[in-house]
CSV table of C-alpha atoms and ligand atoms in Angstrom, one decimal:
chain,number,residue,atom,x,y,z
A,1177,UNK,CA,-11.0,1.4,13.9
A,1178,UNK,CA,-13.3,1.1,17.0
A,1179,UNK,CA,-12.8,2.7,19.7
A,1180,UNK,CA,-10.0,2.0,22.2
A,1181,UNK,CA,-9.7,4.2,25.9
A,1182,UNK,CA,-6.4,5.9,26.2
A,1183,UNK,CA,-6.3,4.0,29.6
A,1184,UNK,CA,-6.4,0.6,27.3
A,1185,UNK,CA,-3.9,2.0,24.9
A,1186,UNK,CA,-1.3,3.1,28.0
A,1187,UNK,CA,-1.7,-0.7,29.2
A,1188,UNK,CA,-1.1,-2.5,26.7
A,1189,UNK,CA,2.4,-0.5,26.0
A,1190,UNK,CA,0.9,1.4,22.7
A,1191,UNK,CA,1.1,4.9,24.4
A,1192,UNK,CA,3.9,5.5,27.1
A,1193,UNK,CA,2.2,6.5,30.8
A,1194,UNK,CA,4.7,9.1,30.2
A,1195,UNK,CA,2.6,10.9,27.6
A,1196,UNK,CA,-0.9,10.1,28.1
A,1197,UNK,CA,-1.2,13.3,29.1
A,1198,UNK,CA,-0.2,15.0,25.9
A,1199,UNK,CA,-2.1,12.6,23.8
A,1200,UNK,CA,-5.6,13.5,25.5
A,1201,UNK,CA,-4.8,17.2,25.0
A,1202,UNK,CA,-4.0,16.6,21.5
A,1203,UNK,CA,-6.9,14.5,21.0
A,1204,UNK,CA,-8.9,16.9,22.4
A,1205,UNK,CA,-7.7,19.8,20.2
A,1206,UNK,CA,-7.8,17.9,17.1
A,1207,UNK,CA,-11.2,16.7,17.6
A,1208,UNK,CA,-12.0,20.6,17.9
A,1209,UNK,CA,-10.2,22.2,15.0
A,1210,UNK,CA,-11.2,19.5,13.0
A,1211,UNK,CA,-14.6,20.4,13.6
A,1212,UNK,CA,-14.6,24.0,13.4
A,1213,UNK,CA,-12.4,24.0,10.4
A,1214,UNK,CA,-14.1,21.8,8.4
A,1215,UNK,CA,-10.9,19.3,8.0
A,1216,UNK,CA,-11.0,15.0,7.1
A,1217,UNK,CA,-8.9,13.0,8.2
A,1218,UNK,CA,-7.9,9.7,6.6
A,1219,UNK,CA,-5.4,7.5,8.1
A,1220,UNK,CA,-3.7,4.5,6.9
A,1221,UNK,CA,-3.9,1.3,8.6
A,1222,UNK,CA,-0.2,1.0,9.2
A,1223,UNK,CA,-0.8,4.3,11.3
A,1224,UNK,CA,0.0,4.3,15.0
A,1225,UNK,CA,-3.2,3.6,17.4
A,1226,UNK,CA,-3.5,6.9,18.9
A,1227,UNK,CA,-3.7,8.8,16.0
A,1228,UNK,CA,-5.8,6.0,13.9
A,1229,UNK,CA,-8.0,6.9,16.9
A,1230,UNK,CA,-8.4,10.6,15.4
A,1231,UNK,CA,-9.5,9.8,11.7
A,1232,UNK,CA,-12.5,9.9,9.8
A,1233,UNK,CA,-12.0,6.9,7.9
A,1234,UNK,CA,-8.7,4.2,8.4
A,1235,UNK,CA,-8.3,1.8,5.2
A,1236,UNK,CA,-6.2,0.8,2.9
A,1237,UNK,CA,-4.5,2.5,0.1
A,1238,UNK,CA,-7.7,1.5,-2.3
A,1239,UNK,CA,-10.5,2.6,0.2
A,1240,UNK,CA,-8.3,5.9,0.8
A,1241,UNK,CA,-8.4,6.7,-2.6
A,1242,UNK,CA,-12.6,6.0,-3.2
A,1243,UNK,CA,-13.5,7.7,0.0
A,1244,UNK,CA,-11.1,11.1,-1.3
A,1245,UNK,CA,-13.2,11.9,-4.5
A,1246,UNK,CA,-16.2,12.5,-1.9
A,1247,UNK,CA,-15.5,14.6,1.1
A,1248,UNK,CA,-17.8,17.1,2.4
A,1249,UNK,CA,-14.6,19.1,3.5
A,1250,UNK,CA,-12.6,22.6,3.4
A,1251,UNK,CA,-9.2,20.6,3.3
A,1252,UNK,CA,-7.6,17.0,4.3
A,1253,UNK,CA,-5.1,16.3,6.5
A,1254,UNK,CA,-3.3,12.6,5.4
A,1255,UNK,CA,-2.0,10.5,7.7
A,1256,UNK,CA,0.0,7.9,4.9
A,1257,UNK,CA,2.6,8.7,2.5
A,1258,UNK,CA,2.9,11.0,0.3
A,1259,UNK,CA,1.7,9.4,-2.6
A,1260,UNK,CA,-1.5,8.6,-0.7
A,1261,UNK,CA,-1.8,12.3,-0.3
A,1262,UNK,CA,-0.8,12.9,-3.9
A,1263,UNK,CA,-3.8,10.5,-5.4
A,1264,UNK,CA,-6.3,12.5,-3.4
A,1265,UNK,CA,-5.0,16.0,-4.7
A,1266,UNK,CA,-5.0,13.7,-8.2
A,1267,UNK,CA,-8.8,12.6,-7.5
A,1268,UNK,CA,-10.0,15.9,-6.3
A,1269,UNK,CA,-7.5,18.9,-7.1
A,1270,UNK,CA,-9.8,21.7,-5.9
A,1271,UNK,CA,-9.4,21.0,-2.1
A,1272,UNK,CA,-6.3,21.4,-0.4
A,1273,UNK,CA,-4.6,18.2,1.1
A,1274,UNK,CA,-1.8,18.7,3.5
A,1275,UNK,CA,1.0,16.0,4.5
A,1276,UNK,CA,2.0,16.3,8.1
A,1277,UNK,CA,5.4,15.2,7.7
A,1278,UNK,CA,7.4,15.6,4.0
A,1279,UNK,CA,9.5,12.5,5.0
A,1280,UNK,CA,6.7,10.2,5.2
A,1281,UNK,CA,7.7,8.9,1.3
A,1282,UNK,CA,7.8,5.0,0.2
A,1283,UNK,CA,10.5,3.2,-0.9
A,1284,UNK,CA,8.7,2.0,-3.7
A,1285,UNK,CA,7.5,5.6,-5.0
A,1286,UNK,CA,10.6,6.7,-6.7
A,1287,UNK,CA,10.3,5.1,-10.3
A,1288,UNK,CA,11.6,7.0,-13.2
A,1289,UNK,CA,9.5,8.0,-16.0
A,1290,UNK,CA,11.5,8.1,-18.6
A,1291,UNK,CA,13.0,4.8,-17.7
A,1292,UNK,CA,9.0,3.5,-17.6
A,1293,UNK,CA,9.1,5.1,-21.6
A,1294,UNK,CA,12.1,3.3,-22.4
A,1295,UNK,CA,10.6,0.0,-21.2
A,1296,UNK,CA,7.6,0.6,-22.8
A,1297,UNK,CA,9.1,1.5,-26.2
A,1298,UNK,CA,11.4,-1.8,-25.5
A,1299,UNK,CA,8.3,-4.2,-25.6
A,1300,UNK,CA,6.1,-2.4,-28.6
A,1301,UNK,CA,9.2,-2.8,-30.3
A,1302,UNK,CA,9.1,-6.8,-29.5
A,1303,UNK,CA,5.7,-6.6,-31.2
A,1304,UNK,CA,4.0,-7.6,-27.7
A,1305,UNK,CA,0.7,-6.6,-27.1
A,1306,UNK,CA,0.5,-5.2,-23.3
A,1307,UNK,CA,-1.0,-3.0,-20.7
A,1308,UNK,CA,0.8,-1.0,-18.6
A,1309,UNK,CA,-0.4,-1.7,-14.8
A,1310,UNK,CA,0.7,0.7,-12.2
A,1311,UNK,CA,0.4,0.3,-9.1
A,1312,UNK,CA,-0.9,3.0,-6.7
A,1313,UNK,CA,2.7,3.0,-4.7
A,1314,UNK,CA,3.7,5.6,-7.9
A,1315,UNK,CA,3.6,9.6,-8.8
A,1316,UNK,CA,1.5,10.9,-10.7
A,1317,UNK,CA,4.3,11.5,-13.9
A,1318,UNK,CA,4.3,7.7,-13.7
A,1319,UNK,CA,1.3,7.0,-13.4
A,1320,UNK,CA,0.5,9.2,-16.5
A,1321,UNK,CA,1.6,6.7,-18.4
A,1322,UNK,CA,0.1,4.1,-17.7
A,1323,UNK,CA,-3.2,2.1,-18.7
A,1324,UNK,CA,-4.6,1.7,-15.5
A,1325,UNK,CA,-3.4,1.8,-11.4
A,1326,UNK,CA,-4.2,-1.1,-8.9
A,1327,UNK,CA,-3.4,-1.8,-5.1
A,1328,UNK,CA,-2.9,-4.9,-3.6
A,1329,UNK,CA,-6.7,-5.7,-2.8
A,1330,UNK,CA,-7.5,-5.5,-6.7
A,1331,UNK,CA,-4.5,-6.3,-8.9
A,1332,UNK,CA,-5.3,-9.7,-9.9
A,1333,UNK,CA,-9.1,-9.3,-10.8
A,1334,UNK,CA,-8.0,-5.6,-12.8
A,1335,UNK,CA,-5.4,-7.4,-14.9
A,1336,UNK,CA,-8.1,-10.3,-15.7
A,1337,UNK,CA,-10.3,-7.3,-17.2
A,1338,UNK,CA,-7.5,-5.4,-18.9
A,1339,UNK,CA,-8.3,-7.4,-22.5
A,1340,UNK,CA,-4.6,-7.5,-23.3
A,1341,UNK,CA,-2.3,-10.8,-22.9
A,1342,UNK,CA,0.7,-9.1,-21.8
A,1343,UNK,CA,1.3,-6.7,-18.4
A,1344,UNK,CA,4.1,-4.4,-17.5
A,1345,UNK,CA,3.8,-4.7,-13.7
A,1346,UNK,CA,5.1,-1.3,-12.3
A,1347,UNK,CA,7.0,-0.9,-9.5
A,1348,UNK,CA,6.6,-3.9,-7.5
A,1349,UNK,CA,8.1,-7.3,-8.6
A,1350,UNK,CA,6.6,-9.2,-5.6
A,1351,UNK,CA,3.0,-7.6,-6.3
A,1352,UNK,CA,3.9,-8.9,-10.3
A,1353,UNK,CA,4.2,-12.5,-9.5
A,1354,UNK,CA,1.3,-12.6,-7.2
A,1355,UNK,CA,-1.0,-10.9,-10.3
A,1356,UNK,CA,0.9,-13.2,-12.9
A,1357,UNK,CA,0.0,-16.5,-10.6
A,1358,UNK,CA,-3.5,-15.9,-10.1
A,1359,UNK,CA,-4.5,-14.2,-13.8
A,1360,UNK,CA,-2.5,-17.5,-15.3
A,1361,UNK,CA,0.2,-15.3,-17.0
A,1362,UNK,CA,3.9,-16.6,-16.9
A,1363,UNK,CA,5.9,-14.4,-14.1
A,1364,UNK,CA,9.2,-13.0,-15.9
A,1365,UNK,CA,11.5,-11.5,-13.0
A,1366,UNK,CA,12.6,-8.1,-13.4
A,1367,UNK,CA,16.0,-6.9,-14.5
A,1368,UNK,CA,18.8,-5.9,-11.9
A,1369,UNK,CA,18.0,-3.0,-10.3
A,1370,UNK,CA,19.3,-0.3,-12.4
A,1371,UNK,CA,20.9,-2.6,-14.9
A,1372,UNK,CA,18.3,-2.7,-17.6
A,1373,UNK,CA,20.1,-4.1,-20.5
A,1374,UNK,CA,17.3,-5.2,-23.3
A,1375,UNK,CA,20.0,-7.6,-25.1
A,1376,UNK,CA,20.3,-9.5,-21.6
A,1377,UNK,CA,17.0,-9.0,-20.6
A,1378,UNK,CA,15.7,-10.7,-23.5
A,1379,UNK,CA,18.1,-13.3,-23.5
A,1380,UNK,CA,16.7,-14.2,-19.8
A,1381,UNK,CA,12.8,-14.0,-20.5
A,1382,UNK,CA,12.8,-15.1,-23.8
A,1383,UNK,CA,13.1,-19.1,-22.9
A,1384,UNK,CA,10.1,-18.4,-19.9
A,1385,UNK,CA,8.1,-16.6,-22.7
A,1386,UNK,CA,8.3,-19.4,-24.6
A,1387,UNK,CA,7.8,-21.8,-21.9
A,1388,UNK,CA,4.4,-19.9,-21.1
A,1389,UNK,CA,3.2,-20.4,-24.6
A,1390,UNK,CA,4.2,-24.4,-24.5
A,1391,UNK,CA,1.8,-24.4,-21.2
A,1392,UNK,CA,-0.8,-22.3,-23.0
A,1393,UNK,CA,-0.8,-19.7,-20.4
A,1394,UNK,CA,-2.5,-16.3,-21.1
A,1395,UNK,CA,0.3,-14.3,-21.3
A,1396,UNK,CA,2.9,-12.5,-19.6
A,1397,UNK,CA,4.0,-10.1,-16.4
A,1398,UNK,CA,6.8,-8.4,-17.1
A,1399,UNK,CA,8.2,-7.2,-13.4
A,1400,UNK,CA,9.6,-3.8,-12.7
A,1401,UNK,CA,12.6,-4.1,-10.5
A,1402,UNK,CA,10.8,-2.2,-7.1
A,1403,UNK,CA,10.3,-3.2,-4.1
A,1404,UNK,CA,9.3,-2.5,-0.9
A,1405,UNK,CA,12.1,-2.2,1.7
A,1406,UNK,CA,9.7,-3.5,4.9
A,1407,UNK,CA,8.0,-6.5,3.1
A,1408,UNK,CA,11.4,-7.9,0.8
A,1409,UNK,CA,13.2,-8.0,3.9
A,1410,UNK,CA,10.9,-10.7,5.6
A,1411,UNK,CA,11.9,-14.2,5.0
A,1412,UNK,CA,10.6,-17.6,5.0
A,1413,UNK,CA,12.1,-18.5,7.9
A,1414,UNK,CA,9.7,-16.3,9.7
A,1415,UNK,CA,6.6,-18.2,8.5
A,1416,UNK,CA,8.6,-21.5,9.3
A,1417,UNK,CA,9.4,-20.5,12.8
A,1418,UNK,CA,5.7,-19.5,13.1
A,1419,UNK,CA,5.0,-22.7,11.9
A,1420,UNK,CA,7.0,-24.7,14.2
A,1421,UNK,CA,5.7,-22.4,17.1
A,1422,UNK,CA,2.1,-23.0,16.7
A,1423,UNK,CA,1.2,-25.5,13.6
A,1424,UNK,CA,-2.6,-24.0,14.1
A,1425,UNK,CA,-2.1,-20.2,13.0
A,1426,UNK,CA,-3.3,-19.1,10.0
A,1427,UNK,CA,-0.6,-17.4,8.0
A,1428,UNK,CA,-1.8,-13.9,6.2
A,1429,UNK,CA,0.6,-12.5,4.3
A,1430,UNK,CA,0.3,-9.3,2.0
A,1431,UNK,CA,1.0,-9.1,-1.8
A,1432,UNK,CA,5.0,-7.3,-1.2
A,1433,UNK,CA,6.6,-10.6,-0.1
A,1434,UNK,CA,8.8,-12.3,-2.0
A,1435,UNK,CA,7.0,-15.0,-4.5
A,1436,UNK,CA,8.3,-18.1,-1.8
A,1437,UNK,CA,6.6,-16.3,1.5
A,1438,UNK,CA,3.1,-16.2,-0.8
A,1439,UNK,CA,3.6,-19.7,-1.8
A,1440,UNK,CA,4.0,-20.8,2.1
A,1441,UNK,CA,1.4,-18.8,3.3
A,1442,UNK,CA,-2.3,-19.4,4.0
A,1443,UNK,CA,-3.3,-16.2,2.3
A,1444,UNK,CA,-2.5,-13.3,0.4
A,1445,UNK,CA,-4.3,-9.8,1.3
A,1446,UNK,CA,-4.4,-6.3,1.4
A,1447,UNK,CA,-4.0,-4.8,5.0
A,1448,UNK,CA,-7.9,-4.3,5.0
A,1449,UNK,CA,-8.2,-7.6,3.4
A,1450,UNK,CA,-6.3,-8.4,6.8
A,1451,UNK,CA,-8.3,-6.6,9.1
A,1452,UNK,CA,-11.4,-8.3,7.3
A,1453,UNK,CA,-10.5,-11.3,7.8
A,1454,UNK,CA,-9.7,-11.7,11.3
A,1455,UNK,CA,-13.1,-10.4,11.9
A,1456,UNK,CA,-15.1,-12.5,9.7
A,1457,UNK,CA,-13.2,-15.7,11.1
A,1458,UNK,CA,-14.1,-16.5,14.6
A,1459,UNK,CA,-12.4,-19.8,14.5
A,1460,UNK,CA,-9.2,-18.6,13.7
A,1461,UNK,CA,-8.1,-17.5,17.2
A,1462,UNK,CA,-4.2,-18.1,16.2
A,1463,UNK,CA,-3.0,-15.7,13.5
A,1464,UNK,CA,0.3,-15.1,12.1
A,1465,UNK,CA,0.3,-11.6,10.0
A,1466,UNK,CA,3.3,-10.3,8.0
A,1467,UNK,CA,2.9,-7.3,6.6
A,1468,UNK,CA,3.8,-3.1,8.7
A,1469,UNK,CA,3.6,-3.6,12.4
A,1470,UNK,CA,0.7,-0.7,12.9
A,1471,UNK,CA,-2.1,-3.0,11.3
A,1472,UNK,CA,-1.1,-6.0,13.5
A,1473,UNK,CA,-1.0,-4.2,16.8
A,1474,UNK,CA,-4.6,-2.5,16.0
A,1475,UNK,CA,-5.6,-5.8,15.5
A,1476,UNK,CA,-4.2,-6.9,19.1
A,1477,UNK,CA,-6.1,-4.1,20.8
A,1478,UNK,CA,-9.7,-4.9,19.0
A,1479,UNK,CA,-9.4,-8.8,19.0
A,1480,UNK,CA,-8.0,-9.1,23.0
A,1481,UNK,CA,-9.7,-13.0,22.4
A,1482,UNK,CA,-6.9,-13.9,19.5
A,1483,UNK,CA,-3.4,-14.6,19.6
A,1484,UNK,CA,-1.3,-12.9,17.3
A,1485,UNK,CA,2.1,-13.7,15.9
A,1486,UNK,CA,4.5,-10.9,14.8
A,1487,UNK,CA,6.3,-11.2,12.3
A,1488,UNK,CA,5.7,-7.5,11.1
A,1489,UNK,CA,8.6,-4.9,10.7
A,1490,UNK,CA,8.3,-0.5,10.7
A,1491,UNK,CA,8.0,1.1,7.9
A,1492,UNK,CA,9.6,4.5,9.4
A,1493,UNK,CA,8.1,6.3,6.3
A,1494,UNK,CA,4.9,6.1,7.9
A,1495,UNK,CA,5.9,6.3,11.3
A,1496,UNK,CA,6.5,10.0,10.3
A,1497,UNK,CA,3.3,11.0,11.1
A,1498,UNK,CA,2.3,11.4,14.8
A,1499,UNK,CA,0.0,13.7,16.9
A,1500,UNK,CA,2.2,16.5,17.6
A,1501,UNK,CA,2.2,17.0,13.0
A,1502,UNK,CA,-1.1,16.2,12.9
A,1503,UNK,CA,-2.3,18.8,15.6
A,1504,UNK,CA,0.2,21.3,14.2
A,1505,UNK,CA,-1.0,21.0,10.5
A,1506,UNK,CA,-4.6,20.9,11.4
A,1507,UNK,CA,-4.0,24.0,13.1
A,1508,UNK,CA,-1.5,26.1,11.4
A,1509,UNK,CA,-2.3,24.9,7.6
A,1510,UNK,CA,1.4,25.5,6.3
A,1511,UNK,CA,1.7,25.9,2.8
A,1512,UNK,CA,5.0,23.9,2.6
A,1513,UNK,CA,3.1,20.7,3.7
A,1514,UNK,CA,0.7,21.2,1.0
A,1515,UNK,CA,1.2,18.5,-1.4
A,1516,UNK,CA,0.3,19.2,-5.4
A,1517,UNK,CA,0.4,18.0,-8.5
A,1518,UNK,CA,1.4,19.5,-11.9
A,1519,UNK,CA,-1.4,20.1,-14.0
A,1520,UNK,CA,0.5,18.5,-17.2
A,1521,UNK,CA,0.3,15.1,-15.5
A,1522,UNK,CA,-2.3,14.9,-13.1
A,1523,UNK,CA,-5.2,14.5,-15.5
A,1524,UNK,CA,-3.4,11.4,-17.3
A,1525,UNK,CA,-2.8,10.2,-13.5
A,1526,UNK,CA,-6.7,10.9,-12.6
A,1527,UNK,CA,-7.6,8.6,-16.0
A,1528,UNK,CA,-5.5,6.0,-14.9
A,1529,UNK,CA,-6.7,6.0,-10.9
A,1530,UNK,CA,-10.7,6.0,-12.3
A,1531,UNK,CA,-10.0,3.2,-14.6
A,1532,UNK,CA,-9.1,1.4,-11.6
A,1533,UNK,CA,-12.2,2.3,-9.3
A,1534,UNK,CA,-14.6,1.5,-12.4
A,1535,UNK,CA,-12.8,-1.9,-12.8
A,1536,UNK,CA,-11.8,-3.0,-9.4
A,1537,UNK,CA,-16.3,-3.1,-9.2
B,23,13P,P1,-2.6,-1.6,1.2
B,23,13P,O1,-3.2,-1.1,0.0
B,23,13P,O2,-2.7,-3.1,1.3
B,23,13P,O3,-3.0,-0.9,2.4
B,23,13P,O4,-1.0,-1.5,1.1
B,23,13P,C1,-0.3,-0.2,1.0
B,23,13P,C2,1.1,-0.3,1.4
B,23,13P,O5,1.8,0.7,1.3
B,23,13P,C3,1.6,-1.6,1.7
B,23,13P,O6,2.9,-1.5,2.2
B,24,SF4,FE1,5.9,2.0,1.0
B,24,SF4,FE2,6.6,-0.3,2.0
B,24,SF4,FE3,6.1,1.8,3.6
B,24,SF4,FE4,4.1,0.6,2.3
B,24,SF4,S1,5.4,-0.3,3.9
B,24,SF4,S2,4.4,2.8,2.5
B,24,SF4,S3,5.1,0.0,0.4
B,24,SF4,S4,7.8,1.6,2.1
């Protein structure tokens, strides 16, 4: 992120006047232990300004994940979830990486891995020839088992270059049909959440499986039943009001929306994807973005010559992290904030991350 004065941040409402104070002491001291400890910082984009302000690098879950395996550091602080954290210890086990807040988890992390062997066992024993597509939202136990990971900036062009017809899309079934659209596959939806019943389940995909072959499609997504708890919740009303509002603004959606909000929007992108965007196109000076709040009011501060619609929600998971755990971890390097990985899964995990980097090229 470029630079933006505390004096700019405490105008436009991002830091209260209250503690501007605090937060150019803690910048201040984080910019010094950082230093003489040797310590990276990455931070998400969904971060809150101030302490995007304090990173090395700010990116999205894919750039995260390259810029970990080559870090001329002692130890990382993360400011993301935990599974962010957790694909860096995956990528690069011997340094330590520390979480400054155990809450900050995702609500589409928790997948089970023996219901991800079940599922698995379910379609060899239909005979169907598939690759198991994981994306990065995951532990590393699930991840193990899979072919390959993805984010939301690479899912459709790693699933064109998996050679296999069929994919099982884990966790996220909004992700699944945005992958199945654009790699011509047919979408199936996944089964009720924690309902999976092969006899119905079948019965339900077998007549779209069939149709996909009638339209000579190139295979299938099977969806997982995740989802993402900030994105689902966003409707198509909120594009339509948008609309309505301002018939001009581009619409930029990312890749956890339901299937209808991608088919009404102008495009589909991952928050750096975003961020990309709305500085590569000048002329689009009205811009509706619905995805995490933290990207869009970055945005706000670095583009002060756009307007900006929000239709964004908090994800309180990574709200988690602020200054005061950041300062503290930096400082006091607690060992119960240090997030690992057993050795028994993280190599498969590691496989399954690199396959991604070498195909995502
Ligand atoms: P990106 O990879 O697009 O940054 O998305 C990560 C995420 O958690 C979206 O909710
Ligand atoms: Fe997870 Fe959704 Fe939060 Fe992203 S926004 S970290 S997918 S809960």
């Amino acid at each position: 992120m470029s630079f933006v004065s505390l004096d700019r941040l405490v105008r436009t409402g991002a830091v209260a006047e209250k503690d501007a104070g605090r937060v150019e002491y803690l910048w201040a001291e984080i910019a010094r232990l950082k230093k003489e400890k040797r310590a990276f910082i990455p931070a998400h984009n969904y971060q809150v300004p101030e302490v995007q302000q304090i990173a090395d690098v700010v990116g999205d879950s894919f750039e995260l994940a390259v810029k970990s395996r080559n870090i001329d550091a002692r130890f990382v602080v993360f400011c993301g979830v935990r599974f962010m954290a957790e694909g860096c210890v995956t990528l690069a086990p011997e340094r330590p990486v520390y979480l400054p807040n155990l809450q900050a988890l995702c609500s589409l992390a928790e997948v089970d891995a023996d219901e991800l062997a079940e599922r698995q066992e379910f379609l060899r024993g239909l005979g169907r020839k598939f690759s198991t597509m994981t994306y990065v939202n995951t532990y590393a136990d699930v991840k193990a088992l899979s072919d390959v990971c993805c984010t939301s900036s690479n899912a459709a062009r790693i699933a064109d270059r998996l050679g296999t017809p069929d994919v099982l899309f884990v966790p996220d079934q909004n992700l699944a049909y945005q992958v199945a659209v654009k790699t011509r596959r047919m979408y199936l939806p996944p089964p009720e959440a924690n309902l999976f019943d092969p006899k119905d389940y079948l019965e339900r995909i077998r007549p779209l499986i069939q149709e996909g072959e009638r339209q000579g499609l190139a295979g299938n997504v099977f969806a997982w039943e995740g989802a993402c708890h900030v994105h689902h919740q966003m409707t198509v009303d909120d594009i339509a009001r948008i609309r309505a509002q301002d018939p001009q603004a581009v619409v930029i959606v990312h890749g956890e929306v339901r299937p209808e909000l991608q088919r009404a929007a102008d495009q589909v992108l991952s928050t750096a994807q975003m961020a990309k965007y709305v500085e590569t196109h000048p002329e689009a000076r009205h811009l509706a973005i619905l995805t995490e709040c933290g990207l869009v009011v970055r945005l706000e501060l670095e583009h002060p010559e756009k307007q900006f619609y929000k239709a964004c929600r908090l994800c309180q998971y990574m709200k988690a992290i602020d200054l005061e755990n950041v300062y503290e971890t930096l400082r006091d390097e607690p060992a119960e904030r240090r997030i690992t990985v057993p050795e028994g899964v993280r190599g498969g995990a590691a496989r399954a991350m690199e396959k991604m980097i070498a195909l995502a090229r």
